[in-house]
Short mmCIF file of C-alpha atoms and ligand atoms in Angstrom, two decimals:
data_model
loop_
_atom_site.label_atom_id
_atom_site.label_comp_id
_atom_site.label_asym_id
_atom_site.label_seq_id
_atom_site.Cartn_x
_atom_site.Cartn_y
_atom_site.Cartn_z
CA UNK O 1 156.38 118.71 71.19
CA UNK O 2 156.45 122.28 72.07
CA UNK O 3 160.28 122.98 73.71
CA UNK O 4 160.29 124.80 76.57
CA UNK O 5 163.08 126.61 77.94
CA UNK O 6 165.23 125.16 80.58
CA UNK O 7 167.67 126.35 83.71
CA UNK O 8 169.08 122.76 83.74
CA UNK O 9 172.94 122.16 82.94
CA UNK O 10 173.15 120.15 79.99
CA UNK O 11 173.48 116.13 81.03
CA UNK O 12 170.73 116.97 83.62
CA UNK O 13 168.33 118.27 80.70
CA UNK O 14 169.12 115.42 78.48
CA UNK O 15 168.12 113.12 80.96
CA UNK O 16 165.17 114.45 82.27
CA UNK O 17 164.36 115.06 78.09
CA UNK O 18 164.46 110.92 78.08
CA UNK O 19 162.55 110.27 80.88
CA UNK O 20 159.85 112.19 79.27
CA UNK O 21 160.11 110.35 75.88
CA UNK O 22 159.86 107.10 77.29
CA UNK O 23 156.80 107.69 79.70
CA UNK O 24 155.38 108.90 76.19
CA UNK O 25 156.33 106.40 74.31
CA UNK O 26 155.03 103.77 77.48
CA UNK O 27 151.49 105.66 77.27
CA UNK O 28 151.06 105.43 73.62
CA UNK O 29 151.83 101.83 73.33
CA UNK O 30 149.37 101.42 76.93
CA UNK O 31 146.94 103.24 74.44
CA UNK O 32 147.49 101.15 71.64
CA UNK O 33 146.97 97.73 73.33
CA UNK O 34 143.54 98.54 74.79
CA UNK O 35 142.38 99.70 71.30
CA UNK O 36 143.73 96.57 70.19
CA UNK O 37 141.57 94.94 72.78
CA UNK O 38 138.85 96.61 71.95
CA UNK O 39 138.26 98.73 75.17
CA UNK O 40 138.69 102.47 73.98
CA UNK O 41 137.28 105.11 76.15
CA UNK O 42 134.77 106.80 74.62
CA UNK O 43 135.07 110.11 73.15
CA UNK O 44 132.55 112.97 74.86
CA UNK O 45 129.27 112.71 73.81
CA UNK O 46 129.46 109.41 71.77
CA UNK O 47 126.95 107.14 72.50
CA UNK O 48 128.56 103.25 73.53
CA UNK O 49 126.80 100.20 73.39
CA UNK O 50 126.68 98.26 76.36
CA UNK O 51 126.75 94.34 77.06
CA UNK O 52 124.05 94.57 79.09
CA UNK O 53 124.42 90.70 79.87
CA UNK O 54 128.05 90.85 81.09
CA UNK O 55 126.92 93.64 83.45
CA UNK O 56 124.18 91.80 85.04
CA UNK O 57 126.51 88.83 85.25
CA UNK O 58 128.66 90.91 87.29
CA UNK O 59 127.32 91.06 90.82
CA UNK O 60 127.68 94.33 92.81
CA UNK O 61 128.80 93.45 96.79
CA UNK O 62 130.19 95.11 99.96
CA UNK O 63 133.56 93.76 98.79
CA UNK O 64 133.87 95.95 95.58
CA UNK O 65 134.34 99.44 97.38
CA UNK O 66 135.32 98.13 100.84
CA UNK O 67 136.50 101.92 102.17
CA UNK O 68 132.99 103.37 101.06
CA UNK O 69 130.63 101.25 101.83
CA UNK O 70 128.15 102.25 99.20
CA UNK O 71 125.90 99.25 99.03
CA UNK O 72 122.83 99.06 100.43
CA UNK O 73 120.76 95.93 100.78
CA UNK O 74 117.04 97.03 99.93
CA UNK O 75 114.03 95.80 102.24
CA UNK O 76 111.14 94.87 100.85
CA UNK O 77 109.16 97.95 102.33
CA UNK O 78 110.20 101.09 103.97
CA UNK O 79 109.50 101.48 107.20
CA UNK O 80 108.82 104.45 110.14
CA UNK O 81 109.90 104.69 113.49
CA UNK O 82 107.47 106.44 115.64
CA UNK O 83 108.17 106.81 119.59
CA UNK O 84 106.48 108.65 122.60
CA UNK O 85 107.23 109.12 126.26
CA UNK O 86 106.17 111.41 128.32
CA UNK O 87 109.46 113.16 128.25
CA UNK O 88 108.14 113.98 124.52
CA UNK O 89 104.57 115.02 125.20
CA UNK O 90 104.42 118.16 123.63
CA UNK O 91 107.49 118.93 122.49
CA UNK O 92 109.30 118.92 118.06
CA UNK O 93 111.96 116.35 117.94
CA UNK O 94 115.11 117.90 116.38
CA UNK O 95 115.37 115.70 112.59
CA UNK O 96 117.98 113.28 112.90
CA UNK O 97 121.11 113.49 110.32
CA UNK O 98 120.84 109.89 109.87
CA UNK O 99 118.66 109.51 107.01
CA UNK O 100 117.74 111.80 103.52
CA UNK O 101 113.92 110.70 104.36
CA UNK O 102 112.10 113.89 106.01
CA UNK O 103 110.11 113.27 109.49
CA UNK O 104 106.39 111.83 108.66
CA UNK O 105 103.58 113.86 109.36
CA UNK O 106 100.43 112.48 109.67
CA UNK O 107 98.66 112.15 106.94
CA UNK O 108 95.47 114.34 106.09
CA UNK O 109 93.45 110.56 104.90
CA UNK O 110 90.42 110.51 107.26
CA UNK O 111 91.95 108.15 109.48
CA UNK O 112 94.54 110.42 109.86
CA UNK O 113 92.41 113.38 110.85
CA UNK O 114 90.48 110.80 113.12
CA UNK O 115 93.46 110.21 114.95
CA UNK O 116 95.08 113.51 115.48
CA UNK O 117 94.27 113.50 119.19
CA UNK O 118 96.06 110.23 119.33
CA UNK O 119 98.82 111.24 117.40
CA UNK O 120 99.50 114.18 118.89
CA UNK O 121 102.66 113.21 121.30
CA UNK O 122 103.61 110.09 118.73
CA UNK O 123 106.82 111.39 116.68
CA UNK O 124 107.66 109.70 113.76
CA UNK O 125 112.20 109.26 114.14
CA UNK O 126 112.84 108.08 110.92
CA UNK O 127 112.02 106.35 107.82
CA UNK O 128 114.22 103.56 106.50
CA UNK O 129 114.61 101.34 103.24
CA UNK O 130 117.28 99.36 103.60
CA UNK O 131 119.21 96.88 106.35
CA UNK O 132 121.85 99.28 106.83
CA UNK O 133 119.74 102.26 107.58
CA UNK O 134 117.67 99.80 110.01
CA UNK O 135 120.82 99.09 112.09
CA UNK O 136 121.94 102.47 112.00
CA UNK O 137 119.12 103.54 113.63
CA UNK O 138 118.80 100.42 115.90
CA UNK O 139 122.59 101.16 116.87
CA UNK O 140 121.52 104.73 117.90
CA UNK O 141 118.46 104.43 120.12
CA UNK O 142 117.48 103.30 123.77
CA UNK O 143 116.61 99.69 124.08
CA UNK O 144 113.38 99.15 125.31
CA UNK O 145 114.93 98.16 128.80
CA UNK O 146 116.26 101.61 129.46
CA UNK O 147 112.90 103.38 128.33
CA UNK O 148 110.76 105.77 130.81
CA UNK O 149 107.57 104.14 131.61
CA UNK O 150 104.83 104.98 129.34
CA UNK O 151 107.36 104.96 126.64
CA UNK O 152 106.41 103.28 123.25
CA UNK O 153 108.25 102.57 120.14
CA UNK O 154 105.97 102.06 116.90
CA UNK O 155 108.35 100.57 113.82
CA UNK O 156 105.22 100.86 111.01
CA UNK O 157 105.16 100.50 107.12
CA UNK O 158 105.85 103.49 105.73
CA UNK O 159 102.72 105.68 105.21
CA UNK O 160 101.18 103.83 107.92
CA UNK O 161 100.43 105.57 111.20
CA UNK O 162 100.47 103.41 114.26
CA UNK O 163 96.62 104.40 115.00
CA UNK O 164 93.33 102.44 114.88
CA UNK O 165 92.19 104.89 112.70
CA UNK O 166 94.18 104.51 109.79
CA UNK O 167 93.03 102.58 106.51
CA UNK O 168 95.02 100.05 107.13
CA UNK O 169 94.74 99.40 110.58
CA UNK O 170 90.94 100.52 111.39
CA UNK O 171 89.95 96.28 110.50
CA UNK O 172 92.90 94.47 111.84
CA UNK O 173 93.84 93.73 115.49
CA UNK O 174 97.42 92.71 117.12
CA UNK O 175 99.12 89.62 118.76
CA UNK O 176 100.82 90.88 121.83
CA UNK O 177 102.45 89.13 124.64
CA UNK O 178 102.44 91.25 128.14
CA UNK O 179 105.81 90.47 130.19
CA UNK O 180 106.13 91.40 133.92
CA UNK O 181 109.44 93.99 135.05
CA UNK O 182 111.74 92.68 137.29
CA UNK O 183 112.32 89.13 135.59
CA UNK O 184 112.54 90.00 131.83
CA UNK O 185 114.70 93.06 131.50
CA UNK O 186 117.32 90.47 130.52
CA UNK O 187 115.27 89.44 127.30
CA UNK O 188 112.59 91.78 126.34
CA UNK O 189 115.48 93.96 124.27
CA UNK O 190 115.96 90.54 122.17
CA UNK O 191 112.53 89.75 121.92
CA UNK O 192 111.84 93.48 120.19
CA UNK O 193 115.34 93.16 118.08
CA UNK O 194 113.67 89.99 116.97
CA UNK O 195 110.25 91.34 116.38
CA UNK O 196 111.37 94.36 114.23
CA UNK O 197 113.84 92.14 112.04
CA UNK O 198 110.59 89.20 111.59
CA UNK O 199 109.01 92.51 110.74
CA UNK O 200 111.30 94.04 107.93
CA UNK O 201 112.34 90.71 106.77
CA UNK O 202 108.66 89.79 106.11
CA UNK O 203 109.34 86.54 108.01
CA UNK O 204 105.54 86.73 110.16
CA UNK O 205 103.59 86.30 107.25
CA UNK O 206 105.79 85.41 104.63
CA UNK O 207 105.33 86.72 101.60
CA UNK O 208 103.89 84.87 97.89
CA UNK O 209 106.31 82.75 96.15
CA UNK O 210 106.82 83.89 92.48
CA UNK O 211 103.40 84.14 90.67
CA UNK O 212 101.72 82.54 93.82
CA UNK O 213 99.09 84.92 94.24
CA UNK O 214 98.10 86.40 97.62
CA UNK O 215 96.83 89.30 99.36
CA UNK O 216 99.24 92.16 100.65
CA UNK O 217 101.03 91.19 104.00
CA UNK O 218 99.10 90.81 107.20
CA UNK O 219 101.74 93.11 109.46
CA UNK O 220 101.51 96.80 109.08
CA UNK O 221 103.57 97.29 112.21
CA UNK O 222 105.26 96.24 115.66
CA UNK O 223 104.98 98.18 118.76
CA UNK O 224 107.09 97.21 122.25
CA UNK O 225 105.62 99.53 125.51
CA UNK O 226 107.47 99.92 128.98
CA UNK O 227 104.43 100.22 131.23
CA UNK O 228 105.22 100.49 135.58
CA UNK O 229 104.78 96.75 135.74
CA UNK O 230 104.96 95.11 132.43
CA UNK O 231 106.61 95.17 128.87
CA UNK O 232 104.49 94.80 126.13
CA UNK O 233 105.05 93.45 122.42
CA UNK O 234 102.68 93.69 119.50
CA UNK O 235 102.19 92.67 115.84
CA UNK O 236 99.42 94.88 114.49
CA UNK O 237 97.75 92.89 112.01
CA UNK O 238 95.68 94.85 108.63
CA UNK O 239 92.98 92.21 109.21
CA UNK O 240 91.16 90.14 112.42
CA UNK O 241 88.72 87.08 111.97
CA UNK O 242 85.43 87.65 113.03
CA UNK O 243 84.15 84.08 113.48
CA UNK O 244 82.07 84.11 110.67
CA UNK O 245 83.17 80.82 109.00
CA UNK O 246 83.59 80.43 105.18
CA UNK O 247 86.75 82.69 104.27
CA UNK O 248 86.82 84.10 107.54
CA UNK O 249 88.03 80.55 108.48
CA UNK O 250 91.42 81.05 105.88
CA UNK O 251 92.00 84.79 107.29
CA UNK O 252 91.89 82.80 111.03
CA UNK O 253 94.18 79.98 109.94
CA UNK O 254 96.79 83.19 108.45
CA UNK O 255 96.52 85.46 111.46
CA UNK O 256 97.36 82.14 114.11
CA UNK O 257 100.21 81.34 111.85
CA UNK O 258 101.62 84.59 112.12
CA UNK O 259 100.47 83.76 116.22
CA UNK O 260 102.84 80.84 116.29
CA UNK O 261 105.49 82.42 114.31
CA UNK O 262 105.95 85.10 116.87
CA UNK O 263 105.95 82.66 119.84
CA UNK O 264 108.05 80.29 118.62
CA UNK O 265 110.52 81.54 116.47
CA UNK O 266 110.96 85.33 117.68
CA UNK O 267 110.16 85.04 120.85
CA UNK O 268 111.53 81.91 121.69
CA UNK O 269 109.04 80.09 123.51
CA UNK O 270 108.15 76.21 122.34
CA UNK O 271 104.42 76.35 120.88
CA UNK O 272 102.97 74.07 123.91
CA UNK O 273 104.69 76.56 127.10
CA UNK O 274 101.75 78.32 128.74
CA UNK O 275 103.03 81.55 129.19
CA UNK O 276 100.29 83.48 131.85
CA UNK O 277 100.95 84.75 135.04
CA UNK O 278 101.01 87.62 137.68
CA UNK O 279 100.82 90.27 135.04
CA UNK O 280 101.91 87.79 132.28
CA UNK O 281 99.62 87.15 129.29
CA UNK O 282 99.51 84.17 126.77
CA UNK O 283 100.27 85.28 123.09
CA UNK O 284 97.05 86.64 122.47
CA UNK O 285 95.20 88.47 119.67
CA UNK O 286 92.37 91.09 119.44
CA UNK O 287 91.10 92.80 117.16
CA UNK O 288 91.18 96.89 117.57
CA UNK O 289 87.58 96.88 117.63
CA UNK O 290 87.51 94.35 120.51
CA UNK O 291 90.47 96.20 122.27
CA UNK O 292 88.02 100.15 121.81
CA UNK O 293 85.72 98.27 124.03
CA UNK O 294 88.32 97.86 126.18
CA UNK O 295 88.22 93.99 126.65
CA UNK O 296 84.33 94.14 127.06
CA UNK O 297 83.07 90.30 125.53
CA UNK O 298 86.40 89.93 123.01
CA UNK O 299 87.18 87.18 121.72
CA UNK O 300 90.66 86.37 121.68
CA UNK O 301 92.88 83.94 120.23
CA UNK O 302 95.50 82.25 122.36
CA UNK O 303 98.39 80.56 120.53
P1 MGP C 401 97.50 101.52 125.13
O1 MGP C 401 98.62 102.41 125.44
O2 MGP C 401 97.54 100.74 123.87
O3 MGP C 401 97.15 100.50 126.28
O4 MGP C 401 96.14 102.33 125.11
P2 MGP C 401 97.73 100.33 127.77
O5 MGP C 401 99.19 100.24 127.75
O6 MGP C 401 97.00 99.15 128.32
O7 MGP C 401 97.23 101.60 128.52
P3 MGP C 401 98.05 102.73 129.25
O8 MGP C 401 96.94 103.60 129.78
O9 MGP C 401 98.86 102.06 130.29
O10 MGP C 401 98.87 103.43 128.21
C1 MGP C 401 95.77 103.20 126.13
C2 MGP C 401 94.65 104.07 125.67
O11 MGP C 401 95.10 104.91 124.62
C3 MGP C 401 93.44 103.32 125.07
O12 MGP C 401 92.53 102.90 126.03
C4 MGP C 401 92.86 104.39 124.16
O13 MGP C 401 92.10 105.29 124.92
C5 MGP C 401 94.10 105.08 123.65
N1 MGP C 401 94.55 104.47 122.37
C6 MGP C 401 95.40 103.45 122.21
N2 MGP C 401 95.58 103.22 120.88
C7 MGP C 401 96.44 102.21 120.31
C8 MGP C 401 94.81 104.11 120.20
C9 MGP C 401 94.59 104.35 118.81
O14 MGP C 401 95.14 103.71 117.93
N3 MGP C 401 93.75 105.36 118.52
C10 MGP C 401 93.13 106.11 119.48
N4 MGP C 401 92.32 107.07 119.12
N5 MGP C 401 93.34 105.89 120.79
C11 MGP C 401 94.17 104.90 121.16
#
């Protein structure tokens, strides 16, 4: 030990001489016991074998860092938030700090250039992958309650643009349920809270058990609209039955279970309630090409 020259009487340096010995004495025998127990820290650059099996075993939670919060729970997709008002018509929306992911632009696919006009005054928020991004934003915005009229909020799978137009879109249609102002302020902000979590959690059409096989999920996205009179909700669907029979039958039999699991089980309603009114609708589907015609002889399902 290299000595090092002191101002300290003499009793004060022998003491604080001791003190030293023993906390290096204390660390070398700390040393000694986890080399007996195998656990020595590795030197720099030498390469360590790991028991891969004891780390899996060994379950990650909230619980582990409890002052950083550092665990995200992943959803199964990402997911946009798109909104327009005519408060936005026209105008950039500043990014948001919330999230790494940049603001979507629409994409160049030819449903995307088919749409531009559409898309024009629809601003994608932000893009989210996991439950804690997805309440951070839902903490953070308006509820559909407080929204101008002619305000819309689109929550899509990522890549997806809440158009007709797109790929994924241009041969499905949506369930939607139209509620009148005045009576349901008090639940439509549940009833869209519901519809987006159904959404993420992949509850509407649920997805294939292990090795079941099946085609992607039915829901590309969920839209809720504050109109003068009315709320709306929607489930936009990648695919609508045509009435064809054969498989067209299976794709009906998915499309009205997704129907019932929206009416029942996020909205609330029991399966049998008939739901229409003065400017109330049933749960009702159409498909996109139906609803370009503007209602002209569609054919919709009721659930
Ligand atoms: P809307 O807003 O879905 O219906 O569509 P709403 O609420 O009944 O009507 P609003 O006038 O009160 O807003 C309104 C109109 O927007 C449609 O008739 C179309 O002209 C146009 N539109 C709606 N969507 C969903 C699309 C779309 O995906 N692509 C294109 N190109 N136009 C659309």
């Amino acid at each position: 030990m290299t000595s090092v020259a002191s101002t300290l009487p003499g009793p004060a340096l022998q003491a604080s001489q001791a003190a030293l010995t023993a906390a290096m004495d204390q660390n070398k025998s700390a040393e000694e016991n986890s080399k007996a127990n195998g656990d020595e820290s590795p030197e720099p650059g030498e390469i360590q074998e790991v028991d891969m099996e004891a780390q899996e075993q060994k379950i990650r939670t909230v619980f582990e860092d409890p002052k950083s919060f550092n665990v995200k729970h992943p959803l199964y997709s990402a997911w946009t938030l798109w909104f327009d008002s005519p408060a936005t018509k026209g105008r950039n929306l500043p990014q948001t700090p919330m999230s790494s992911f940049p603001q979507t632009p629409v994409p160049q696919t030819p449903g995307g250039v088919a749409a531009l006009g559409w898309m024009e005054d629809i601003k994608s928020v932000i893009t989210f992958d996991s439950v804690e991004e997805f309440w951070g934003v839902y903490n953070n915005i308006v509820p559909p309650s407080k929204l101008p009229n002619k305000a819309n909020y689109y929550l899509f799978k990522q890549g997806i643009i809440p158009a007709w137009e797109d790929e994924a879109n241009k041969n499905g249609g949506k369930w939607s349920i139209q509620l009148p102002k005045g009576k349901n302020e008090r639940f439509i902000d549940t009833m869209w809270l519901n519809t987006m979590l159904a959404a993420i959690g992949e509850t509407l059409d649920p997805l294939p058990e292990d090795g079941e096989e099946q085609p992607a999920s039915l829901i590309t996205g969920v839209i809720v609209s504050a109109r003068p009179q009315f709320f709306r909700v929607s489930i936009w669907t990648r695919s609508a039955p045509s009435g064809a029979g054969g498989e067209d039958d299976a794709l009906r039999e998915r499309i009205e279970g997704v129907g019932r699991v929206f009416k029942t089980y996020v909205l609330g309603y029991p399966e049998a309630q008939k739901l229409a009114g003065p400017l109330a609708t049933e749960v009702e589907f159409l498909s996109h090409k139906d609803s370009e015609k503007k209602g002209k002889q569609a054919k919709k399902i009721i659930v």
